[in-house]
CSV table of C-alpha atoms in Angstrom, one decimal:
chain,number,residue,atom,x,y,z
Z,1,UNK,CA,-19.1,-19.1,-23.2
Z,2,UNK,CA,-19.3,-16.8,-20.1
Z,3,UNK,CA,-16.9,-19.0,-18.2
Z,4,UNK,CA,-14.3,-18.8,-21.0
Z,5,UNK,CA,-14.7,-15.0,-21.1
Z,6,UNK,CA,-14.2,-14.8,-17.4
Z,7,UNK,CA,-11.1,-17.0,-17.6
Z,8,UNK,CA,-9.6,-14.8,-20.3
Z,9,UNK,CA,-10.4,-11.7,-18.2
Z,10,UNK,CA,-8.7,-13.2,-15.1
Z,11,UNK,CA,-5.6,-14.1,-17.0
Z,12,UNK,CA,-5.6,-10.6,-18.6
Z,13,UNK,CA,-5.9,-8.9,-15.2
Z,14,UNK,CA,-3.0,-11.0,-13.9
Z,15,UNK,CA,-0.8,-10.3,-16.9
Z,16,UNK,CA,-1.7,-6.6,-16.7
Z,17,UNK,CA,-0.7,-6.3,-13.1
Z,18,UNK,CA,2.5,-8.4,-13.4
Z,19,UNK,CA,3.4,-6.8,-16.7
Z,20,UNK,CA,3.4,-3.3,-15.3
Z,21,UNK,CA,6.1,-4.2,-12.8
Z,22,UNK,CA,9.1,-4.5,-15.2
Z,23,UNK,CA,7.9,-1.4,-16.9
Z,24,UNK,CA,7.9,0.4,-13.6
Z,25,UNK,CA,11.3,-0.7,-12.6
Z,26,UNK,CA,12.6,0.5,-16.0
Z,27,UNK,CA,10.7,3.8,-15.6
Z,28,UNK,CA,12.1,4.3,-12.1
Z,29,UNK,CA,15.6,3.9,-13.3
Z,30,UNK,CA,15.2,6.0,-16.3
Z,31,UNK,CA,13.4,8.8,-14.4
Z,32,UNK,CA,16.0,8.8,-11.6
Z,33,UNK,CA,18.7,8.9,-14.2
Z,34,UNK,CA,17.0,11.8,-16.0
Z,35,UNK,CA,16.5,13.7,-12.7
Z,36,UNK,CA,20.1,13.2,-11.7
Z,37,UNK,CA,21.5,14.0,-15.2
Z,38,UNK,CA,22.7,10.4,-15.9
Z,39,UNK,CA,21.9,8.1,-18.8
Z,40,UNK,CA,20.3,5.2,-17.0
Z,41,UNK,CA,20.1,1.6,-18.3
Z,42,UNK,CA,20.8,1.6,-22.0
Z,43,UNK,CA,22.7,-1.7,-22.8
Z,44,UNK,CA,20.0,-4.5,-22.6
Z,45,UNK,CA,17.6,-4.1,-25.5
Z,46,UNK,CA,16.3,-0.9,-27.0
Z,47,UNK,CA,16.6,2.0,-24.5
Z,48,UNK,CA,17.5,-0.6,-21.9
Z,49,UNK,CA,13.9,-1.8,-21.9
Z,50,UNK,CA,15.0,-5.4,-21.2
Z,51,UNK,CA,17.0,-4.5,-18.2
Z,52,UNK,CA,14.3,-5.5,-15.6
Z,53,UNK,CA,14.1,-8.9,-17.3
Z,54,UNK,CA,17.8,-9.3,-17.1
Z,55,UNK,CA,17.6,-8.4,-13.4
Z,56,UNK,CA,14.9,-11.1,-12.8
Z,57,UNK,CA,17.0,-13.7,-14.5
Z,58,UNK,CA,20.0,-12.7,-12.4
Z,59,UNK,CA,17.9,-13.0,-9.2
Z,60,UNK,CA,16.6,-16.4,-10.3
Z,61,UNK,CA,20.2,-17.7,-10.6
Z,62,UNK,CA,21.3,-16.3,-7.3
Z,63,UNK,CA,21.9,-18.6,-4.4
Z,64,UNK,CA,19.1,-18.5,-1.8
Z,65,UNK,CA,20.6,-18.0,1.7
Z,66,UNK,CA,18.4,-18.9,4.7
Z,67,UNK,CA,20.1,-17.9,7.9
Z,68,UNK,CA,20.4,-20.7,10.4
Z,69,UNK,CA,18.8,-18.6,13.2
Z,70,UNK,CA,15.8,-17.5,11.2
Z,71,UNK,CA,12.3,-18.6,12.1
Z,72,UNK,CA,11.8,-20.8,9.0
Z,73,UNK,CA,8.0,-20.9,8.6
Z,74,UNK,CA,7.5,-17.1,8.9
Z,75,UNK,CA,10.7,-16.5,6.9
Z,76,UNK,CA,9.1,-18.3,3.9
Z,77,UNK,CA,5.7,-16.9,4.4
Z,78,UNK,CA,6.5,-13.2,4.6
Z,79,UNK,CA,7.7,-12.7,0.9
Z,80,UNK,CA,4.8,-14.7,-0.4
Z,81,UNK,CA,2.3,-12.5,1.5
Z,82,UNK,CA,4.2,-9.4,0.4
Z,83,UNK,CA,3.5,-10.3,-3.2
Z,84,UNK,CA,0.2,-12.1,-3.1
Z,85,UNK,CA,-1.6,-9.4,-1.1
Z,86,UNK,CA,-1.1,-6.6,-3.6
Z,87,UNK,CA,-1.9,-8.9,-6.5
Z,88,UNK,CA,-5.3,-9.8,-4.8
Z,89,UNK,CA,-5.9,-6.1,-4.2
Z,90,UNK,CA,-6.0,-5.6,-7.9
Z,91,UNK,CA,-8.9,-8.0,-8.2
Z,92,UNK,CA,-11.3,-5.3,-6.7
Z,93,UNK,CA,-10.3,-2.5,-9.0
Z,94,UNK,CA,-12.3,-2.0,-12.2
Z,95,UNK,CA,-9.8,-1.4,-15.0
Z,96,UNK,CA,-12.2,-0.8,-17.9
Z,97,UNK,CA,-15.8,-0.1,-18.8
Z,98,UNK,CA,-18.5,-2.7,-19.2
Z,99,UNK,CA,-18.7,-4.4,-22.6
Z,100,UNK,CA,-22.3,-5.0,-23.6
Z,101,UNK,CA,-22.6,-8.2,-25.5
Z,102,UNK,CA,-25.8,-9.7,-27.0
Z,103,UNK,CA,-27.0,-11.4,-23.8
Z,104,UNK,CA,-24.4,-10.5,-21.3
Z,105,UNK,CA,-22.7,-7.5,-19.7
Z,106,UNK,CA,-19.0,-8.3,-19.4
Z,107,UNK,CA,-17.3,-6.4,-16.6
Z,108,UNK,CA,-13.7,-5.5,-16.9
Z,109,UNK,CA,-13.1,-6.2,-13.2
Z,110,UNK,CA,-12.0,-9.5,-11.7
Z,111,UNK,CA,-14.8,-9.5,-9.1
Z,112,UNK,CA,-17.5,-7.0,-8.5
Z,113,UNK,CA,-19.0,-7.4,-5.0
Z,114,UNK,CA,-21.3,-4.8,-3.7
Z,115,UNK,CA,-18.8,-4.0,-1.0
Z,116,UNK,CA,-15.5,-4.1,-2.9
Z,117,UNK,CA,-14.2,-1.1,-1.0
Z,118,UNK,CA,-14.5,-3.0,2.3
Z,119,UNK,CA,-12.7,-6.0,0.7
Z,120,UNK,CA,-10.1,-3.7,-0.6
Z,121,UNK,CA,-9.5,-2.2,2.9
Z,122,UNK,CA,-9.4,-5.7,4.5
Z,123,UNK,CA,-6.7,-7.0,2.1
Z,124,UNK,CA,-4.8,-3.7,2.2
Z,125,UNK,CA,-4.3,-4.1,6.0
Z,126,UNK,CA,-2.5,-7.4,5.5
Z,127,UNK,CA,0.5,-5.5,4.0
Z,128,UNK,CA,1.6,-4.9,7.6
Z,129,UNK,CA,2.0,-8.6,8.3
Z,130,UNK,CA,4.4,-9.2,5.4
Z,131,UNK,CA,6.9,-6.6,6.6
Z,132,UNK,CA,6.4,-7.3,10.3
Z,133,UNK,CA,6.8,-11.1,9.9
Z,134,UNK,CA,9.7,-10.7,7.5
Z,135,UNK,CA,11.6,-8.4,9.8
Z,136,UNK,CA,10.9,-10.5,12.9
Z,137,UNK,CA,11.5,-13.9,11.4
Z,138,UNK,CA,15.0,-13.0,10.0
Z,139,UNK,CA,16.4,-12.9,13.5
Z,140,UNK,CA,18.6,-9.9,12.6
Z,141,UNK,CA,18.6,-6.7,14.6
Z,142,UNK,CA,18.5,-4.5,11.5
Z,143,UNK,CA,15.6,-6.5,10.1
Z,144,UNK,CA,13.8,-6.4,13.4
Z,145,UNK,CA,14.1,-2.6,13.6
Z,146,UNK,CA,13.1,-2.2,10.0
Z,147,UNK,CA,10.1,-4.5,10.5
Z,148,UNK,CA,8.7,-2.8,13.6
Z,149,UNK,CA,9.3,0.6,12.2
Z,150,UNK,CA,7.5,-0.4,9.0
Z,151,UNK,CA,4.6,-1.9,11.0
Z,152,UNK,CA,4.2,1.2,13.1
Z,153,UNK,CA,4.4,3.5,10.0
Z,154,UNK,CA,2.0,1.4,8.0
Z,155,UNK,CA,-0.7,1.3,10.8
Z,156,UNK,CA,-0.3,5.1,11.5
Z,157,UNK,CA,-0.9,6.0,7.9
Z,158,UNK,CA,-3.5,3.4,7.2
Z,159,UNK,CA,-5.9,5.4,9.4
Z,160,UNK,CA,-5.5,8.4,7.0
Z,161,UNK,CA,-6.2,6.0,4.1
Z,162,UNK,CA,-9.3,4.7,5.8
Z,163,UNK,CA,-10.4,8.3,6.6
Z,164,UNK,CA,-10.1,9.2,2.9
Z,165,UNK,CA,-12.2,6.1,2.0
Z,166,UNK,CA,-14.7,7.3,4.5
Z,167,UNK,CA,-14.9,10.6,2.7
Z,168,UNK,CA,-15.5,8.9,-0.6
Z,169,UNK,CA,-18.4,6.9,1.0
Z,170,UNK,CA,-19.8,10.1,2.5
Z,171,UNK,CA,-19.7,11.8,-0.8
Z,172,UNK,CA,-21.0,9.1,-3.1
Z,173,UNK,CA,-22.9,6.8,-0.7
Z,174,UNK,CA,-21.6,3.6,-2.2
Z,175,UNK,CA,-19.3,0.8,-1.3
Z,176,UNK,CA,-18.6,-0.5,-4.8
Z,177,UNK,CA,-15.8,0.8,-7.0
Z,178,UNK,CA,-17.8,0.3,-10.1
Z,179,UNK,CA,-20.8,2.4,-8.8
Z,180,UNK,CA,-18.3,5.0,-7.7
Z,181,UNK,CA,-17.1,5.4,-11.3
Z,182,UNK,CA,-20.7,5.4,-12.6
Z,183,UNK,CA,-21.6,8.2,-10.2
Z,184,UNK,CA,-18.5,10.2,-11.1
Z,185,UNK,CA,-19.4,9.8,-14.7
Z,186,UNK,CA,-22.9,11.2,-14.0
Z,187,UNK,CA,-22.0,14.0,-11.6
Z,188,UNK,CA,-18.4,14.8,-12.4
Z,189,UNK,CA,-15.1,13.5,-11.1
Z,190,UNK,CA,-14.7,13.6,-7.3
Z,191,UNK,CA,-11.8,16.0,-7.5
Z,192,UNK,CA,-13.7,18.7,-9.3
Z,193,UNK,CA,-17.3,18.1,-8.2
Z,194,UNK,CA,-16.6,18.7,-4.5
Z,195,UNK,CA,-13.7,21.0,-4.8
Z,196,UNK,CA,-12.1,22.1,-1.5
Z,197,UNK,CA,-12.8,18.8,0.3
Z,198,UNK,CA,-11.9,16.5,-2.5
Z,199,UNK,CA,-8.5,18.2,-3.2
Z,200,UNK,CA,-7.6,18.1,0.6
Z,201,UNK,CA,-8.6,14.4,0.8
Z,202,UNK,CA,-6.7,13.6,-2.4
Z,203,UNK,CA,-3.6,15.1,-1.0
Z,204,UNK,CA,-4.1,13.3,2.3
Z,205,UNK,CA,-4.7,10.0,0.5
Z,206,UNK,CA,-1.6,10.6,-1.7
Z,207,UNK,CA,0.6,11.2,1.3
Z,208,UNK,CA,-0.8,8.2,3.1
Z,209,UNK,CA,-0.4,6.1,0.0
Z,210,UNK,CA,3.3,7.1,-0.3
Z,211,UNK,CA,3.8,6.0,3.3
Z,212,UNK,CA,1.8,2.8,2.8
Z,213,UNK,CA,4.0,1.9,-0.1
Z,214,UNK,CA,7.1,2.7,1.9
Z,215,UNK,CA,8.2,5.2,-0.8
Z,216,UNK,CA,10.5,8.1,-0.2
Z,217,UNK,CA,10.2,10.4,1.7
Z,218,UNK,CA,8.6,7.8,3.9
Z,219,UNK,CA,11.0,4.9,3.1
Z,220,UNK,CA,12.3,4.6,6.7
Z,221,UNK,CA,11.8,0.9,6.9
Z,222,UNK,CA,14.6,0.4,4.5
Z,223,UNK,CA,16.7,3.4,5.4
Z,224,UNK,CA,20.1,2.2,4.1
Z,225,UNK,CA,22.4,4.3,6.2
Z,226,UNK,CA,21.0,3.0,9.5
Z,227,UNK,CA,19.3,-0.2,8.7
Z,228,UNK,CA,21.2,-1.8,5.8
Z,229,UNK,CA,18.1,-3.2,4.0
Z,230,UNK,CA,15.5,-3.0,6.7
Z,231,UNK,CA,13.1,-5.9,6.9
Z,232,UNK,CA,14.6,-7.6,3.8
Z,233,UNK,CA,18.2,-7.5,4.9
Z,234,UNK,CA,18.4,-11.3,5.2
Z,235,UNK,CA,16.5,-12.1,2.0
Z,236,UNK,CA,18.2,-13.1,-1.2
Z,237,UNK,CA,17.4,-14.5,-4.6
Z,238,UNK,CA,13.7,-15.0,-5.5
Z,239,UNK,CA,12.5,-14.1,-2.0
Z,240,UNK,CA,14.1,-10.7,-2.2
Z,241,UNK,CA,12.6,-10.3,-5.7
Z,242,UNK,CA,9.2,-11.0,-4.3
Z,243,UNK,CA,9.5,-8.2,-1.8
Z,244,UNK,CA,10.7,-6.0,-4.5
Z,245,UNK,CA,8.0,-6.8,-7.0
Z,246,UNK,CA,5.3,-6.8,-4.4
Z,247,UNK,CA,6.3,-3.2,-3.6
Z,248,UNK,CA,5.9,-2.2,-7.2
Z,249,UNK,CA,2.6,-4.0,-7.6
Z,250,UNK,CA,1.4,-2.2,-4.4
Z,251,UNK,CA,2.3,1.1,-6.0
Z,252,UNK,CA,0.5,0.3,-9.2
Z,253,UNK,CA,-2.6,-0.8,-7.3
Z,254,UNK,CA,-2.6,2.3,-5.1
Z,255,UNK,CA,-2.4,4.5,-8.2
Z,256,UNK,CA,-5.3,2.5,-9.8
Z,257,UNK,CA,-7.2,3.0,-6.6
Z,258,UNK,CA,-6.5,6.8,-6.5
Z,259,UNK,CA,-7.5,7.2,-10.1
Z,260,UNK,CA,-10.8,5.4,-9.4
Z,261,UNK,CA,-11.6,7.3,-6.3
Z,262,UNK,CA,-10.7,10.8,-7.3
Z,263,UNK,CA,-10.0,11.0,-11.0
Z,264,UNK,CA,-13.0,9.2,-12.5
Z,265,UNK,CA,-11.3,5.9,-13.2
Z,266,UNK,CA,-11.7,4.8,-16.8
Z,267,UNK,CA,-14.2,7.5,-17.5
Z,268,UNK,CA,-13.3,10.5,-19.7
Z,269,UNK,CA,-16.1,12.9,-20.7
Z,270,UNK,CA,-16.9,12.7,-24.4
Z,271,UNK,CA,-14.5,9.9,-25.1
Z,272,UNK,CA,-15.2,6.9,-22.8
Z,273,UNK,CA,-18.7,5.9,-21.6
Z,274,UNK,CA,-19.2,3.6,-18.6
Z,275,UNK,CA,-20.5,0.9,-20.8
Z,276,UNK,CA,-20.4,0.2,-24.5
Z,277,UNK,CA,-18.7,-1.7,-27.2
Z,278,UNK,CA,-15.3,-3.3,-27.4
Z,279,UNK,CA,-13.6,-0.1,-28.7
Z,280,UNK,CA,-15.0,1.9,-25.8
Z,281,UNK,CA,-13.5,-0.7,-23.4
Z,282,UNK,CA,-10.1,-0.4,-25.1
Z,283,UNK,CA,-10.2,3.4,-24.9
Z,284,UNK,CA,-11.3,3.2,-21.2
Z,285,UNK,CA,-8.3,0.9,-20.5
Z,286,UNK,CA,-6.0,3.4,-22.2
Z,287,UNK,CA,-7.5,6.3,-20.2
Z,288,UNK,CA,-7.1,4.6,-16.8
Z,289,UNK,CA,-3.6,3.5,-17.6
Z,290,UNK,CA,-2.7,7.1,-18.6
Z,291,UNK,CA,-4.1,8.4,-15.2
Z,292,UNK,CA,-2.2,5.6,-13.4
Z,293,UNK,CA,1.1,6.4,-15.1
Z,294,UNK,CA,0.7,10.1,-14.4
Z,295,UNK,CA,0.3,9.3,-10.7
Z,296,UNK,CA,3.2,6.9,-10.8
Z,297,UNK,CA,5.4,9.6,-12.4
Z,298,UNK,CA,4.5,11.9,-9.5
Z,299,UNK,CA,5.5,9.1,-7.1
Z,300,UNK,CA,8.9,8.8,-8.7
Z,301,UNK,CA,9.3,12.5,-9.0
Z,302,UNK,CA,8.8,12.9,-5.3
Z,303,UNK,CA,11.1,10.0,-4.5
Z,304,UNK,CA,14.0,11.5,-6.4
Z,305,UNK,CA,13.4,15.0,-5.2
Z,306,UNK,CA,12.7,14.9,-1.4
Z,307,UNK,CA,15.0,13.7,1.3
Z,308,UNK,CA,13.9,11.1,3.8
Z,309,UNK,CA,12.0,12.1,7.0
Z,310,UNK,CA,13.3,11.4,10.4
Z,311,UNK,CA,11.3,8.8,12.3
Z,312,UNK,CA,9.9,11.1,15.0
Z,313,UNK,CA,8.9,13.6,12.4
Z,314,UNK,CA,7.1,10.9,10.4
Z,315,UNK,CA,5.1,9.8,13.4
Z,316,UNK,CA,4.4,13.3,14.5
Z,317,UNK,CA,3.1,14.2,11.0
Z,318,UNK,CA,0.7,11.3,11.1
Z,319,UNK,CA,-0.6,11.4,14.6
Z,320,UNK,CA,-0.4,15.2,15.4
Z,321,UNK,CA,-1.4,16.7,12.1
Z,322,UNK,CA,-2.8,14.4,9.5
Z,323,UNK,CA,-5.1,12.2,11.7
Z,324,UNK,CA,-6.8,15.1,13.5
Z,325,UNK,CA,-7.2,16.9,10.2
Z,326,UNK,CA,-8.8,13.9,8.6
Z,327,UNK,CA,-11.3,13.4,11.5
Z,328,UNK,CA,-12.2,17.0,11.6
Z,329,UNK,CA,-12.7,17.2,7.8
Z,330,UNK,CA,-14.9,14.1,7.9
Z,331,UNK,CA,-17.0,15.7,10.7
Z,332,UNK,CA,-17.3,18.9,8.7
Z,333,UNK,CA,-18.2,17.0,5.6
Z,334,UNK,CA,-20.9,15.0,7.4
Z,335,UNK,CA,-22.4,18.2,8.8
Z,336,UNK,CA,-22.7,19.9,5.5
S,1,UNK,CA,-22.4,-12.8,-7.2
S,2,UNK,CA,-21.4,-16.4,-6.7
S,3,UNK,CA,-19.6,-16.3,-10.0
S,4,UNK,CA,-17.7,-13.3,-8.8
S,5,UNK,CA,-16.4,-15.3,-5.8
S,6,UNK,CA,-15.4,-18.2,-8.1
S,7,UNK,CA,-13.6,-15.8,-10.3
S,8,UNK,CA,-11.8,-14.3,-7.3
S,9,UNK,CA,-10.8,-17.7,-6.2
S,10,UNK,CA,-9.5,-18.5,-9.7
S,11,UNK,CA,-7.5,-15.3,-9.7
S,12,UNK,CA,-5.9,-16.1,-6.3
S,13,UNK,CA,-5.1,-19.6,-7.4
S,14,UNK,CA,-3.4,-18.3,-10.6
S,15,UNK,CA,-1.4,-15.7,-8.5
S,16,UNK,CA,-0.3,-18.3,-6.0
S,17,UNK,CA,0.4,-20.9,-8.7
S,18,UNK,CA,2.6,-18.4,-10.6
S,19,UNK,CA,4.6,-17.5,-7.5
S,20,UNK,CA,5.1,-21.2,-6.6
S,21,UNK,CA,6.2,-21.9,-10.1
S,22,UNK,CA,8.7,-19.0,-9.9
S,23,UNK,CA,10.1,-20.3,-6.6
S,24,UNK,CA,10.3,-23.9,-7.8
S,25,UNK,CA,12.1,-22.8,-11.0
S,26,UNK,CA,14.5,-20.8,-8.9
S,27,UNK,CA,15.1,-23.8,-6.6
S,28,UNK,CA,16.0,-26.0,-9.6
S,29,UNK,CA,18.3,-23.8,-11.5
S,30,UNK,CA,20.2,-21.9,-8.8
S,31,UNK,CA,23.3,-23.1,-7.1
S,32,UNK,CA,23.1,-24.3,-3.5
S,33,UNK,CA,26.4,-24.3,-1.6
S,34,UNK,CA,25.7,-23.4,2.0
S,35,UNK,CA,28.4,-23.5,4.7
S,36,UNK,CA,28.3,-22.5,8.3
S,37,UNK,CA,29.7,-19.0,8.0
S,38,UNK,CA,27.5,-18.1,5.0
S,39,UNK,CA,24.4,-18.9,7.0
S,40,UNK,CA,25.2,-16.7,10.0
S,41,UNK,CA,23.1,-13.6,10.7
S,42,UNK,CA,24.3,-10.5,8.9
S,43,UNK,CA,26.0,-7.9,11.2
S,44,UNK,CA,28.5,-5.7,9.4
S,45,UNK,CA,31.4,-8.2,9.7
S,46,UNK,CA,31.0,-8.7,13.4
S,47,UNK,CA,29.8,-11.9,15.1
S,48,UNK,CA,26.1,-11.5,16.2
S,49,UNK,CA,25.6,-11.3,19.9
S,50,UNK,CA,22.5,-13.0,21.1
S,51,UNK,CA,19.2,-13.4,19.4
S,52,UNK,CA,16.9,-10.7,18.0
S,53,UNK,CA,13.8,-12.2,19.5
S,54,UNK,CA,13.8,-9.6,22.2
S,55,UNK,CA,11.5,-7.1,23.9
S,56,UNK,CA,11.5,-3.9,22.0
S,57,UNK,CA,10.3,-0.4,22.8
S,58,UNK,CA,6.9,-0.3,24.3
S,59,UNK,CA,5.8,2.8,22.2
S,60,UNK,CA,5.3,0.6,19.1
S,61,UNK,CA,2.8,-1.4,21.2
S,62,UNK,CA,1.0,1.8,22.3
S,63,UNK,CA,0.8,3.0,18.7
S,64,UNK,CA,-0.6,-0.4,17.6
S,65,UNK,CA,-3.3,-0.2,20.4
S,66,UNK,CA,-4.4,3.3,19.4
S,67,UNK,CA,-4.4,2.2,15.8
S,68,UNK,CA,-6.7,-0.7,16.6
S,69,UNK,CA,-9.2,1.5,18.3
S,70,UNK,CA,-9.3,4.0,15.5
S,71,UNK,CA,-9.4,1.4,12.7
S,72,UNK,CA,-12.4,-0.4,14.4
S,73,UNK,CA,-14.1,3.0,14.7
S,74,UNK,CA,-13.5,3.8,11.1
S,75,UNK,CA,-14.8,0.4,9.9
S,76,UNK,CA,-17.9,1.0,12.1
S,77,UNK,CA,-18.3,4.3,10.3
S,78,UNK,CA,-18.2,2.7,6.9
S,79,UNK,CA,-21.9,1.5,6.7
S,80,UNK,CA,-23.0,4.7,8.5
S,81,UNK,CA,-21.3,6.8,5.8
S,82,UNK,CA,-23.2,5.0,3.1
S,83,UNK,CA,-26.7,5.4,4.5
S,84,UNK,CA,-26.5,8.5,6.8
S,85,UNK,CA,-28.3,10.7,4.2
S,86,UNK,CA,-31.3,8.4,4.3
S,87,UNK,CA,-31.5,8.0,8.0
S,88,UNK,CA,-31.4,11.7,8.7
S,89,UNK,CA,-30.4,13.8,11.7
S,90,UNK,CA,-30.4,11.1,14.3
S,91,UNK,CA,-27.6,9.2,12.5
S,92,UNK,CA,-25.6,12.4,12.3
S,93,UNK,CA,-26.0,13.2,16.0
S,94,UNK,CA,-25.3,9.6,17.1
S,95,UNK,CA,-22.1,9.4,15.1
S,96,UNK,CA,-21.1,12.9,16.2
S,97,UNK,CA,-21.2,11.8,19.8
S,98,UNK,CA,-19.3,8.6,18.9
S,99,UNK,CA,-16.5,10.5,17.2
S,100,UNK,CA,-16.4,13.1,20.0
S,101,UNK,CA,-15.9,10.3,22.6
S,102,UNK,CA,-13.1,8.9,20.5
S,103,UNK,CA,-11.5,12.3,20.1
S,104,UNK,CA,-11.6,12.7,23.9
S,105,UNK,CA,-9.7,9.5,24.2
S,106,UNK,CA,-7.3,10.7,21.5
S,107,UNK,CA,-6.8,14.0,23.4
S,108,UNK,CA,-6.0,12.0,26.5
S,109,UNK,CA,-3.4,9.9,24.8
S,110,UNK,CA,-1.9,13.1,23.3
S,111,UNK,CA,-1.8,14.8,26.7
S,112,UNK,CA,-0.1,11.8,28.2
S,113,UNK,CA,2.6,12.3,25.5
S,114,UNK,CA,2.3,8.8,24.2
S,115,UNK,CA,2.4,10.1,20.7
S,116,UNK,CA,5.7,12.0,21.2
S,117,UNK,CA,8.5,10.0,19.7
S,118,UNK,CA,11.3,12.1,21.1
S,119,UNK,CA,10.9,13.5,24.6
S,120,UNK,CA,12.6,16.8,25.3
S,121,UNK,CA,15.4,17.1,27.8
S,122,UNK,CA,13.2,18.8,30.3
S,123,UNK,CA,10.7,15.9,30.3
S,124,UNK,CA,13.4,13.3,30.5
S,125,UNK,CA,14.8,15.3,33.5
S,126,UNK,CA,11.4,15.3,35.1
S,127,UNK,CA,11.0,11.5,34.7
S,128,UNK,CA,14.5,10.4,35.6
S,129,UNK,CA,15.6,13.2,37.9
S,130,UNK,CA,18.8,13.8,35.8
S,131,UNK,CA,19.6,15.2,32.4
S,132,UNK,CA,20.7,12.1,30.5
């Protein structure tokens, strides 16, 4: 019985994370259209909702071109990694409260290790390899430049991400996402219970997350005017689709992570408890999805509002301002 | 705990299986008509000169090195951050010293201008003797 439940949960988690992607693509196009005073996709299905599906079908039917000069093994490996790594990341995120059954507590989280934050960090850092391998293996100068730029940018901003995780550990003294939410439910959400620090770290984490996901204003790896498509210039058909979808999955997972770390995850005072019956779990899922979509909307809002950074400014922002700020804030937090 | 690992494995297998299925389905239904010109490296209509497996700017390497040091340090701080309240003052002092040593290294890198992406004309002049 338990095994069947776990299997259903795993399938549900996978469908959830994959199902958000087409929705995000549609949202992105609608929001960009709205911000720029256009209509956006409106032909395929009601409100153009089926547009992403049509895109995927088109990409499936496109010819797959593998350049003769490419390093074949790495060329195939990179898009796989770009997609699988963010999907695995989602396994560590709790997406709903515990359901208490007669003899069994059913956790709405694919796997709950005591150290899921460490696992999360470990898998997160493999994102660098996908872009670096993809850019290098294509044997194209634009791809190479895009790839090494991306690698450098990702490692620079990953330090700030890790620093924000460190703050969360200092604050809540736990390495498990689930315990994190339980503690936030008991003592108040991170963002309000530790006001000046939490807000600063939330902003730091948000900036670093934008850079990690290669979103504007940090989308230099794929700066069209200079680099054509960046690291995925030479990719076509399903391989390109995998880079594309992987990016959106990474955004979703990052927003899930942010809502768990700072905004109390699926907890909502008075409405959702950390464990309870089936209805409670459904409400919790709705609450965390609402938080995630608000964050995603901010992502898109920023993307269609701000211009792209110059590369030297991007690196200076990370190494000269954000990183020292993170380290000093952590020291101060530890002292208090 | 063991069940959790099993579930994670199952999840990874499902993810990989789905992706492989998508790739195989694409391979079956898409056209495949390669010819020599189509498979050349993209270069804005020009013929590509040489390979791209070349040496690139050493700054990226320096950044990667500094990243490595910082990341290892932060991972080392993770368990400390979880328990430092129980261990007391000694843990705080020890890690304070550790972070200060690291910051000294960071200050050195900064003073060597390895974190500057664009060097000013004056610095370039100092290094090369001319204003490029």
